[in-house]
Coordinates of N, CA and C in Angstrom, one line a residue:
M68 N 148.0 119.1 189.0 CA 148.6 120.0 188.6 C 150.4 119.9 189.5
S69 N 151.2 119.6 188.6 CA 152.3 120.0 189.1 C 152.9 121.5 189.9
Q70 N 153.2 121.2 190.9 CA 154.0 122.5 191.2 C 155.7 122.9 191.3
L71 N 156.2 122.3 190.1 CA 157.3 122.1 190.3 C 157.7 121.9 188.6
S72 N 158.4 123.5 188.2 CA 158.4 123.7 187.2 C 159.9 123.5 186.3
L73 N 160.6 122.6 187.2 CA 161.7 122.3 186.6 C 161.2 120.1 186.3
P74 N 162.2 119.7 186.1 CA 161.9 117.8 185.7 C 162.8 117.6 187.0
V75 N 161.9 116.2 187.0 CA 162.9 115.0 188.2 C 163.6 114.0 187.7
V76 N 164.7 113.8 187.7 CA 165.0 112.4 187.4 C 164.9 111.2 188.4
V77 N 164.7 109.8 188.1 CA 164.5 108.7 188.3 C 165.0 108.2 188.3
G78 N 165.9 107.1 188.8 CA 167.1 106.0 188.2 C 166.5 105.0 189.3
V79 N 165.9 103.6 188.6 CA 165.8 102.5 189.1 C 166.8 101.3 188.8
T80 N 167.1 101.1 189.9 CA 168.5 100.2 190.0 C 167.8 98.7 190.4
G81 N 169.1 98.0 191.0 CA 168.0 96.4 191.2 C 168.1 95.6 192.7
A82 N 167.4 96.7 193.4 CA 167.4 96.3 194.9 C 165.7 95.9 194.7
S83 N 165.2 95.0 195.2 CA 163.5 94.4 195.3 C 162.6 95.8 195.3
G84 N 161.7 96.2 194.9 CA 160.7 97.1 194.9 C 160.1 97.7 193.9
A85 N 160.4 96.8 192.6 CA 160.0 97.0 191.4 C 158.9 97.9 191.7
M86 N 157.7 97.8 192.6 CA 156.2 98.7 192.5 C 156.4 100.0 192.8
Y87 N 157.7 100.1 193.8 CA 157.1 101.2 194.2 C 158.2 102.2 193.1
A88 N 158.9 102.1 192.0 CA 159.6 102.6 190.9 C 158.0 102.5 190.2
V89 N 157.6 102.0 190.1 CA 156.0 101.9 188.8 C 155.6 102.7 189.3
R90 N 155.2 102.8 190.4 CA 153.7 103.4 191.6 C 154.5 104.7 191.2
L91 N 155.7 105.4 191.3 CA 156.1 106.8 191.5 C 156.1 107.2 190.2
L92 N 156.4 106.7 189.2 CA 156.2 107.0 187.7 C 154.9 107.4 187.5
Q93 N 153.9 106.4 188.0 CA 152.6 106.7 187.5 C 152.2 108.1 188.3
A94 N 152.8 108.5 189.5 CA 152.2 109.6 190.3 C 152.8 110.6 189.9
L95 N 154.2 110.7 189.4 CA 154.7 112.3 189.1 C 154.5 112.3 187.3
C96 N 153.6 111.2 186.7 CA 153.3 111.5 185.5 C 151.7 112.6 185.6
Q97 N 150.6 111.5 186.8 CA 149.6 111.9 186.8 C 149.6 113.1 187.5
A98 N 150.7 113.7 188.1 CA 150.9 115.5 188.5 C 151.6 115.9 187.9
E99 N 151.4 115.7 186.3 CA 152.2 116.1 185.5 C 153.9 116.9 186.0
V100 N 154.6 116.1 185.9 CA 155.8 116.3 186.4 C 156.3 115.5 185.2
D101 N 157.5 116.5 184.0 CA 158.7 116.1 183.8 C 159.2 114.9 184.5
V102 N 159.6 114.2 183.5 CA 160.5 112.5 184.0 C 161.5 112.4 183.7
H103 N 162.8 112.3 183.6 CA 164.1 111.6 183.0 C 164.1 110.7 183.9
L104 N 164.3 109.1 183.1 CA 164.1 108.1 183.5 C 165.3 107.6 183.5
T105 N 166.1 106.2 183.8 CA 167.0 106.1 183.2 C 167.2 104.2 184.6
V106 N 167.1 103.6 184.0 CA 167.1 101.8 184.6 C 168.5 101.3 184.1
S107 N 168.8 100.9 185.3 CA 170.4 100.6 185.3 C 169.8 98.6 184.9
P108 N 170.8 97.8 184.5 CA 170.2 96.4 183.8 C 169.9 95.3 184.8
S109 N 170.6 95.6 186.2 CA 170.4 94.9 187.3 C 169.0 95.0 187.9
G110 N 168.2 96.8 187.4 CA 166.5 97.0 188.2 C 166.1 96.8 186.3
A111 N 166.3 96.3 185.4 CA 165.3 95.9 184.4 C 165.2 94.5 185.3
A112 N 166.1 94.0 185.5 CA 165.9 92.3 186.0 C 165.0 92.3 187.0
V113 N 164.7 93.2 187.8 CA 163.9 92.9 189.1 C 162.8 93.3 188.0
I114 N 162.8 94.2 187.4 CA 161.1 94.3 187.3 C 160.7 93.8 186.2
R115 N 161.5 92.4 185.9 CA 160.9 91.8 185.2 C 160.4 90.4 186.1
Q116 N 161.3 90.1 187.3 CA 161.1 89.3 188.0 C 159.5 89.4 188.8
E117 N 159.7 90.6 189.3 CA 158.7 91.2 190.4 C 157.2 91.8 189.6
T118 N 157.4 92.1 188.3 CA 156.4 92.7 187.3 C 155.7 91.9 186.2
G119 N 156.7 90.9 185.9 CA 157.0 90.5 184.4 C 156.6 90.9 183.3
V120 N 157.3 92.3 183.2 CA 157.3 93.0 182.0 C 159.0 93.3 181.9
A121 N 159.2 93.0 180.7 CA 160.5 92.8 180.0 C 161.2 94.3 179.7
L122 N 162.0 95.2 179.8 CA 162.1 96.3 179.3 C 163.8 96.0 178.6
N123 N 163.2 95.9 177.2 CA 164.7 96.3 176.4 C 165.5 97.5 176.4
L124 N 166.5 97.4 177.1 CA 167.0 99.2 177.6 C 167.4 99.9 176.3
R125 N 167.7 99.5 175.0 CA 167.9 100.0 174.3 C 166.2 101.0 173.5
E126 N 165.5 100.1 173.5 CA 163.9 100.5 173.3 C 163.0 100.2 174.1
P127 N 162.9 100.5 175.4 CA 162.0 100.3 176.7 C 160.7 100.3 176.1
D128 N 159.6 99.6 176.7 CA 158.5 99.5 176.3 C 157.8 100.2 177.6
L129 N 158.1 101.6 177.5 CA 157.2 102.6 178.5 C 156.1 102.5 179.0
L130 N 155.2 102.1 178.0 CA 153.9 102.4 177.8 C 153.8 101.2 179.5
R131 N 154.0 99.9 178.6 CA 153.1 98.8 179.4 C 153.8 98.9 180.5
L132 N 154.8 99.6 181.4 CA 155.4 99.9 182.9 C 154.4 100.5 183.1
L133 N 154.5 101.8 182.5 CA 153.6 102.9 183.2 C 152.3 102.3 183.2
G134 N 151.6 101.7 182.5 CA 149.8 101.4 182.7 C 150.2 100.1 183.8
Y135 N 151.3 99.1 184.1 CA 151.6 98.2 184.6 C 150.8 98.4 186.3
V136 N 149.3 97.2 186.2 CA 148.5 97.1 187.6 C 149.2 95.5 188.2
P137 N 149.6 95.8 189.4 CA 149.4 93.4 189.3 C 148.8 93.2 190.2
A138 N 148.5 91.8 189.7 CA 147.9 90.7 190.4 C 147.2 91.1 192.2
W139 N 147.8 91.9 192.7 CA 147.3 91.7 193.9 C 146.3 93.1 194.1
S140 N 146.8 93.7 193.2 CA 145.7 95.3 194.0 C 144.4 95.1 193.7
T141 N 143.9 95.6 194.2 CA 142.1 95.7 194.4 C 141.8 96.2 192.9
A142 N 140.1 95.8 192.8 CA 139.5 96.2 191.7 C 139.7 97.5 191.5
R143 N 139.4 98.3 192.5 CA 139.6 99.7 192.3 C 140.5 100.8 191.7
R144 N 141.6 100.0 192.6 CA 142.6 100.7 191.8 C 143.2 100.4 190.4
R145 N 143.1 99.0 189.9 CA 142.8 98.7 188.6 C 141.8 99.8 187.8
Q146 N 140.8 100.0 188.4 CA 139.6 100.9 187.2 C 140.3 102.3 186.9
L147 N 141.8 102.7 188.5 CA 141.9 103.8 188.2 C 142.8 103.8 187.3
I148 N 143.9 102.9 187.3 CA 144.9 103.2 186.3 C 144.3 102.8 184.8
D149 N 143.7 101.6 184.7 CA 142.9 101.8 183.1 C 142.1 103.0 182.7
R150 N 141.6 103.7 183.9 CA 141.3 104.9 182.5 C 142.1 106.3 182.5
V151 N 143.5 106.1 182.8 CA 144.7 106.5 183.0 C 145.2 106.6 181.4
D152 N 144.9 107.7 180.2 CA 145.6 108.0 179.4 C 147.1 107.6 178.7
W153 N 147.7 106.6 179.3 CA 149.4 106.6 179.2 C 150.2 106.8 178.6
E154 N 150.0 106.8 177.2 CA 150.1 107.4 176.2 C 150.2 108.5 176.2
S155 N 150.1 109.3 176.3 CA 149.6 110.6 176.2 C 150.3 111.3 177.9
Q156 N 150.3 110.4 177.7 CA 151.2 111.3 179.7 C 152.6 110.7 178.9
L157 N 152.7 110.1 178.5 CA 154.5 109.1 178.4 C 154.7 110.2 177.1
K158 N 154.2 110.3 176.6 CA 154.7 112.1 175.2 C 155.0 113.4 175.9
R159 N 154.2 113.4 176.8 CA 154.5 114.4 177.3 C 155.1 114.9 178.8
H160 N 155.6 114.0 179.5 CA 156.2 113.6 180.5 C 157.2 112.7 180.8
L161 N 157.2 112.0 180.0 CA 158.3 111.2 180.4 C 159.7 110.9 179.5
Q162 N 160.8 110.9 179.9 CA 162.1 110.8 178.5 C 162.6 109.7 179.4
Y163 N 163.2 109.1 178.3 CA 164.2 108.3 178.8 C 165.8 108.6 178.4
H164 N 166.6 107.7 179.0 CA 167.8 107.7 179.1 C 168.8 106.6 179.3
H165 N 169.6 105.8 178.2 CA 170.0 104.9 178.5 C 171.0 104.6 179.6
Y166 N 171.6 103.9 180.3 CA 172.2 104.2 181.8 C 173.4 104.4 181.2
E167 N 174.1 103.7 179.9 CA 175.0 103.9 179.6 C 175.5 105.5 178.6
D168 N 174.8 106.3 178.5 CA 174.6 107.1 177.7 C 174.8 108.6 179.0
Y169 N 176.2 108.9 178.6 CA 176.3 110.2 179.0 C 176.7 111.4 178.7
F170 N 176.0 111.2 177.5 CA 176.0 112.7 176.6 C 174.7 113.3 177.0
T171 N 174.0 112.3 177.7 CA 172.1 113.0 178.0 C 172.2 114.3 179.1
P172 N 171.1 115.0 178.7 CA 171.3 116.0 180.0 C 171.7 115.9 181.1
I173 N 171.2 114.6 181.6 CA 171.2 114.7 182.8 C 172.6 114.1 183.7
A174 N 173.5 114.0 182.7 CA 174.3 114.1 183.2 C 175.6 115.2 183.4
S175 N 174.9 116.5 183.4 CA 175.9 117.6 183.3 C 175.0 118.5 184.1
G176 N 175.8 118.9 185.2 CA 174.5 120.1 186.4 C 174.4 120.7 185.5
S177 N 174.9 121.6 184.4 CA 174.2 122.5 184.3 C 172.7 122.4 183.9
F178 N 172.6 121.1 183.2 CA 171.4 120.8 183.1 C 170.6 120.7 184.1
R179 N 169.2 122.1 184.2 CA 168.6 122.5 185.4 C 167.4 121.6 186.0
T180 N 167.7 120.5 187.2 CA 166.4 119.8 187.6 C 165.9 120.0 188.9
A181 N 165.1 119.6 189.1 CA 164.1 119.8 190.8 C 165.1 119.2 191.9
A182 N 165.1 117.9 191.3 CA 165.5 116.9 192.4 C 165.5 115.7 191.9
M183 N 166.4 114.7 192.0 CA 166.2 112.8 191.9 C 166.2 112.2 193.3
V184 N 165.2 110.6 192.2 CA 165.2 109.7 193.4 C 165.6 109.3 192.5
V185 N 166.4 107.6 193.7 CA 167.1 106.4 193.0 C 165.8 105.7 193.8
C186 N 165.0 104.7 193.1 CA 164.4 104.0 193.6 C 163.7 103.1 192.7
P187 N 163.4 101.9 193.5 CA 164.5 101.3 194.4 C 166.1 101.7 194.6
C188 N 166.8 101.9 195.8 CA 168.3 101.9 195.7 C 169.0 100.6 195.9
S189 N 169.9 100.0 195.0 CA 170.7 99.2 195.2 C 171.6 99.3 196.6
G190 N 172.2 98.1 197.0 CA 173.4 98.4 197.9 C 174.6 98.7 196.9
S191 N 174.9 98.3 196.0 CA 176.1 99.0 195.0 C 175.6 100.0 194.8
T192 N 174.6 100.4 194.1 CA 174.6 102.2 193.1 C 174.6 102.8 194.9
L193 N 174.3 102.7 195.9 CA 174.1 103.6 197.4 C 176.0 103.4 197.3
S194 N 176.7 102.2 197.5 CA 178.1 102.6 197.6 C 178.9 103.5 196.5
G195 N 178.1 103.1 195.2 CA 178.8 104.2 194.1 C 178.6 105.8 194.2
I196 N 177.4 106.0 195.2 CA 177.4 106.9 195.2 C 177.9 107.9 196.0
A197 N 177.9 107.0 197.4 CA 178.6 107.1 198.5 C 180.5 107.5 198.1
R198 N 180.8 106.8 196.9 CA 182.6 106.8 196.6 C 182.5 108.0 195.6
A199 N 181.3 108.5 194.9 CA 181.3 109.5 193.8 C 182.0 108.6 192.7
A200 N 181.6 107.3 192.7 CA 181.9 106.5 191.3 C 181.0 106.4 190.5
S201 N 181.3 107.3 189.7 CA 180.5 107.6 188.4 C 180.4 106.2 187.4
N202 N 180.3 104.9 187.6 CA 180.8 103.8 187.0 C 179.1 104.2 185.7
N203 N 178.0 104.4 185.9 CA 176.8 104.6 184.9 C 176.4 106.0 185.1
L204 N 174.9 106.1 184.5 CA 174.2 107.4 184.1 C 173.8 107.4 185.5
I205 N 173.4 106.3 186.2 CA 172.3 106.7 187.6 C 173.1 107.3 188.4
T206 N 174.6 106.7 188.8 CA 175.2 107.1 189.4 C 176.2 108.7 189.9
R207 N 176.2 108.7 188.4 CA 176.7 110.2 187.1 C 175.7 111.2 188.0
A208 N 174.4 110.9 187.9 CA 173.3 111.9 187.7 C 173.3 112.6 189.3
A209 N 173.4 110.7 190.3 CA 173.2 111.0 191.8 C 174.5 112.2 192.3
E210 N 175.4 111.9 191.7 CA 177.0 112.9 192.0 C 176.5 114.3 191.3
V211 N 175.8 114.6 191.0 CA 175.5 115.9 190.0 C 174.6 116.4 190.7
H212 N 173.8 116.2 191.4 CA 172.4 116.3 192.3 C 173.2 116.6 193.8
L213 N 174.2 115.8 194.3 CA 175.1 115.8 195.2 C 175.9 117.5 195.3
K214 N 176.6 117.7 194.2 CA 177.6 118.7 194.0 C 177.0 120.0 193.7
E215 N 175.2 119.9 192.8 CA 174.9 121.0 192.7 C 174.1 121.7 193.9
H216 N 173.9 120.8 195.2 CA 173.2 120.9 195.8 C 171.9 120.8 195.7
R217 N 171.1 119.9 194.6 CA 169.2 119.5 194.6 C 169.4 118.3 195.5
K218 N 167.8 118.7 195.7 CA 167.8 117.6 196.3 C 168.0 116.2 195.3
L219 N 168.5 115.2 196.3 CA 169.0 113.4 196.0 C 167.8 112.7 197.0
V220 N 167.2 111.8 196.5 CA 166.2 110.8 197.7 C 166.7 109.9 196.6
L221 N 167.0 108.9 198.3 CA 167.6 107.4 197.7 C 166.4 106.4 198.7
V222 N 166.7 105.6 198.0 CA 164.9 104.1 198.5 C 165.6 103.1 198.8
P223 N 166.3 102.8 199.9 CA 166.8 101.4 199.7 C 166.0 100.2 200.1
R224 N 165.9 99.8 199.7 CA 165.0 98.0 200.3 C 165.8 97.0 200.6
E225 N 166.3 96.6 201.7 CA 167.7 96.0 202.0 C 167.4 95.6 203.9
T226 N 167.5 94.6 203.6 CA 167.5 94.2 205.4 C 167.4 92.9 205.6
P227 N 168.7 92.3 206.7 CA 169.3 93.4 207.7 C 170.2 94.4 207.0
L228 N 170.4 95.5 207.2 CA 171.5 96.1 207.0 C 173.0 96.2 207.5
S229 N 174.5 95.8 206.8 CA 175.4 95.5 207.1 C 176.2 96.9 207.3
V230 N 177.4 96.8 208.2 CA 177.5 98.3 209.2 C 178.5 99.0 207.5
L231 N 178.2 98.1 206.6 CA 179.1 99.1 205.6 C 177.9 99.8 204.8
Q232 N 176.8 99.4 204.6 CA 175.4 100.3 204.5 C 175.3 100.8 205.2
L233 N 175.3 101.0 206.3 CA 175.3 102.0 207.0 C 176.2 103.0 206.7
E234 N 177.4 103.1 206.5 CA 178.6 103.9 207.2 C 178.2 104.2 205.7
N235 N 177.7 103.7 204.2 CA 177.3 104.2 203.1 C 176.4 105.4 203.2
M236 N 175.0 104.5 204.0 CA 173.8 105.7 204.3 C 174.2 107.0 205.1
H237 N 175.2 106.7 205.9 CA 175.3 108.1 206.8 C 176.3 109.2 206.0
R238 N 177.3 108.3 205.1 CA 177.9 109.1 204.2 C 177.1 110.4 203.7
V239 N 176.4 109.3 202.5 CA 175.6 109.9 201.6 C 174.5 111.5 202.2
A240 N 173.8 110.9 204.0 CA 173.1 111.7 204.0 C 174.2 113.1 204.5
A241 N 175.0 113.0 204.8 CA 176.6 114.2 205.3 C 176.2 115.0 204.5
A242 N 176.4 114.3 203.2 CA 176.8 114.9 202.1 C 175.4 116.0 201.2
G243 N 174.6 115.6 202.1 CA 172.3 116.4 201.6 C 171.9 115.6 200.9
A244 N 171.8 114.3 200.6 CA 171.1 113.3 200.1 C 169.6 112.5 201.6
T245 N 168.5 113.1 201.0 CA 167.7 112.6 201.6 C 167.7 110.7 201.8
M246 N 167.6 109.9 202.5 CA 167.6 108.6 202.9 C 166.1 108.7 203.3
L247 N 165.3 107.3 202.2 CA 164.1 107.3 202.8 C 164.2 105.5 201.8
P248 N 164.5 104.7 203.7 CA 164.0 103.4 203.2 C 162.7 102.7 202.7
A249 N 162.5 102.2 202.1 CA 161.1 101.6 201.8 C 160.2 100.7 203.3
M250 N 160.4 101.7 204.1 CA 159.2 101.3 205.4 C 158.2 101.4 205.2
P251 N 157.2 101.1 205.3 CA 155.7 101.6 205.0 C 154.6 101.7 206.1
G252 N 154.3 102.1 206.6 CA 153.7 102.7 208.1 C 152.3 101.6 208.0
W253 N 152.0 101.9 209.6 CA 150.7 101.1 209.0 C 149.6 101.6 209.9
Y254 N 149.7 103.1 210.0 CA 148.5 103.8 211.0 C 147.9 104.3 209.8
H255 N 147.8 104.5 208.5 CA 146.4 104.9 208.0 C 145.4 104.5 207.7
G256 N 145.3 103.0 208.0 CA 143.8 102.3 207.7 C 144.4 101.4 206.4
V257 N 145.4 100.8 206.6 CA 146.0 99.8 205.8 C 144.9 99.1 205.4
E258 N 143.8 98.7 204.0 CA 143.6 97.9 203.7 C 143.8 96.7 202.3
S259 N 144.7 97.0 202.0 CA 145.4 96.6 200.8 C 147.1 96.5 200.7
L260 N 147.6 95.9 200.0 CA 148.8 96.1 199.3 C 149.2 97.4 198.9
D261 N 148.4 97.9 197.9 CA 148.5 99.4 197.5 C 148.4 100.2 198.7
C262 N 147.9 100.1 200.1 CA 148.2 101.1 200.6 C 149.6 101.4 200.8
L263 N 150.1 100.1 201.6 CA 151.6 100.1 201.5 C 152.4 100.6 200.2
V264 N 152.4 100.3 199.3 CA 153.0 100.8 198.0 C 152.9 102.6 198.4
D265 N 151.9 103.0 198.4 CA 151.5 104.5 198.2 C 152.0 105.2 199.5
F266 N 152.7 104.6 200.4 CA 152.7 105.0 201.6 C 153.8 105.5 201.2
V267 N 154.9 104.8 200.8 CA 156.5 104.9 200.4 C 156.3 105.5 199.5
V268 N 155.8 105.5 198.2 CA 155.6 106.6 197.0 C 154.7 107.8 197.9
G269 N 154.1 107.9 198.4 CA 153.4 109.5 198.7 C 154.7 110.3 199.7
R270 N 155.6 109.4 200.6 CA 156.5 109.7 201.8 C 157.7 110.6 200.4
I271 N 157.6 109.8 199.5 CA 159.1 110.6 198.4 C 158.4 111.7 197.8
L272 N 157.0 111.5 197.6 CA 156.3 112.6 196.6 C 156.4 114.0 197.8
D273 N 156.2 113.6 198.7 CA 156.2 114.9 199.9 C 158.1 115.7 199.5
Q274 N 158.9 115.0 199.8 CA 160.0 114.8 199.8 C 160.5 116.2 198.2
L275 N 159.6 115.7 197.7 CA 159.5 116.8 196.2 C 159.0 117.9 196.4
Q276 N 158.0 118.1 196.8 CA 157.3 119.3 197.5 C 155.9 118.7 196.2
V277 N 155.8 117.2 195.9 CA 154.3 117.4 195.1 C 153.5 117.0 195.8
D278 N 152.0 118.1 195.9 CA 151.1 117.7 196.2 C 150.5 116.4 195.7
N279 N 150.0 115.8 197.0 CA 149.6 114.0 196.7 C 147.9 113.6 198.0
R280 N 147.5 112.7 197.5 CA 146.5 111.8 198.2 C 147.2 110.6 198.7
M281 N 148.3 110.5 198.6 CA 148.8 108.9 198.0 C 148.1 108.0 199.9
I282 N 147.8 109.0 201.0 CA 147.7 108.5 202.2 C 147.3 108.9 202.8
D283 N 146.2 109.2 203.9 CA 145.8 110.1 205.1 C 146.8 110.6 205.8
R284 N 146.8 111.8 206.1 CA 147.9 112.0 206.8 C 147.3 112.0 208.7
W285 N 148.5 111.5 209.3 CA 148.5 111.7 210.7 C 147.5 112.1 211.4
K286 N 147.0 113.6 211.5 CA 145.8 114.6 211.7 C 144.8 113.7 211.2
E287 N 144.2 113.4 210.2 CA 142.9 112.8 209.4 C 143.1 111.5 209.8
T288 N 143.7 110.9 210.6 CA 143.3 109.3 210.6 C 143.5 109.5 212.4
T289 N 143.5 110.4 213.0 CA 143.3 110.4 214.6 C 142.1 111.5 214.8
T290 N 141.3 112.1 213.7 CA 140.3 112.8 214.3 C 139.1 112.6 214.1

């Protein structure tokens, strides 16, 4: 059961790490968190390259995206995902907005939300947020969350980092955003790639104050 009474905005942009976005959407829906989703063209291109799921951004097949399980997932993870009624979860908890549609609720500060996550967050999106350049719905929604002093979590997946990217991260962090790079830990009994994905997604959920058991906590793994 979700502890959030307000929805979470999720923006997916064109950095590698589409599986983090897929797993985040799955986890939020299963936690009964209402999600407003928007995907950039580059984000859709990366999703297709890394998962094989082609999204028509006018009418995306979100059911296929929610139910996606990579070939490298364990049999146990596959069984867990296959058991979920994703069609019901989609209808109840997930709303989609086109990245060019500024007339959606999430483009306005008057629409109340709990938080926003950009996962993964590309360098160009980071730059746009740092400069308050609202050139699409994702950067506009991020600007809204900063100006309204709401939680904004950015999940970059880039290495190495240039000085300009580091400066942009510093700038948005100083403005109130949380920088949460996709840097999975290895101390929690890693047994598969699923564990590494869940580590990052679990830390995102922690920032949103959504209870989760994505990983064993540090004290739990050392006692």
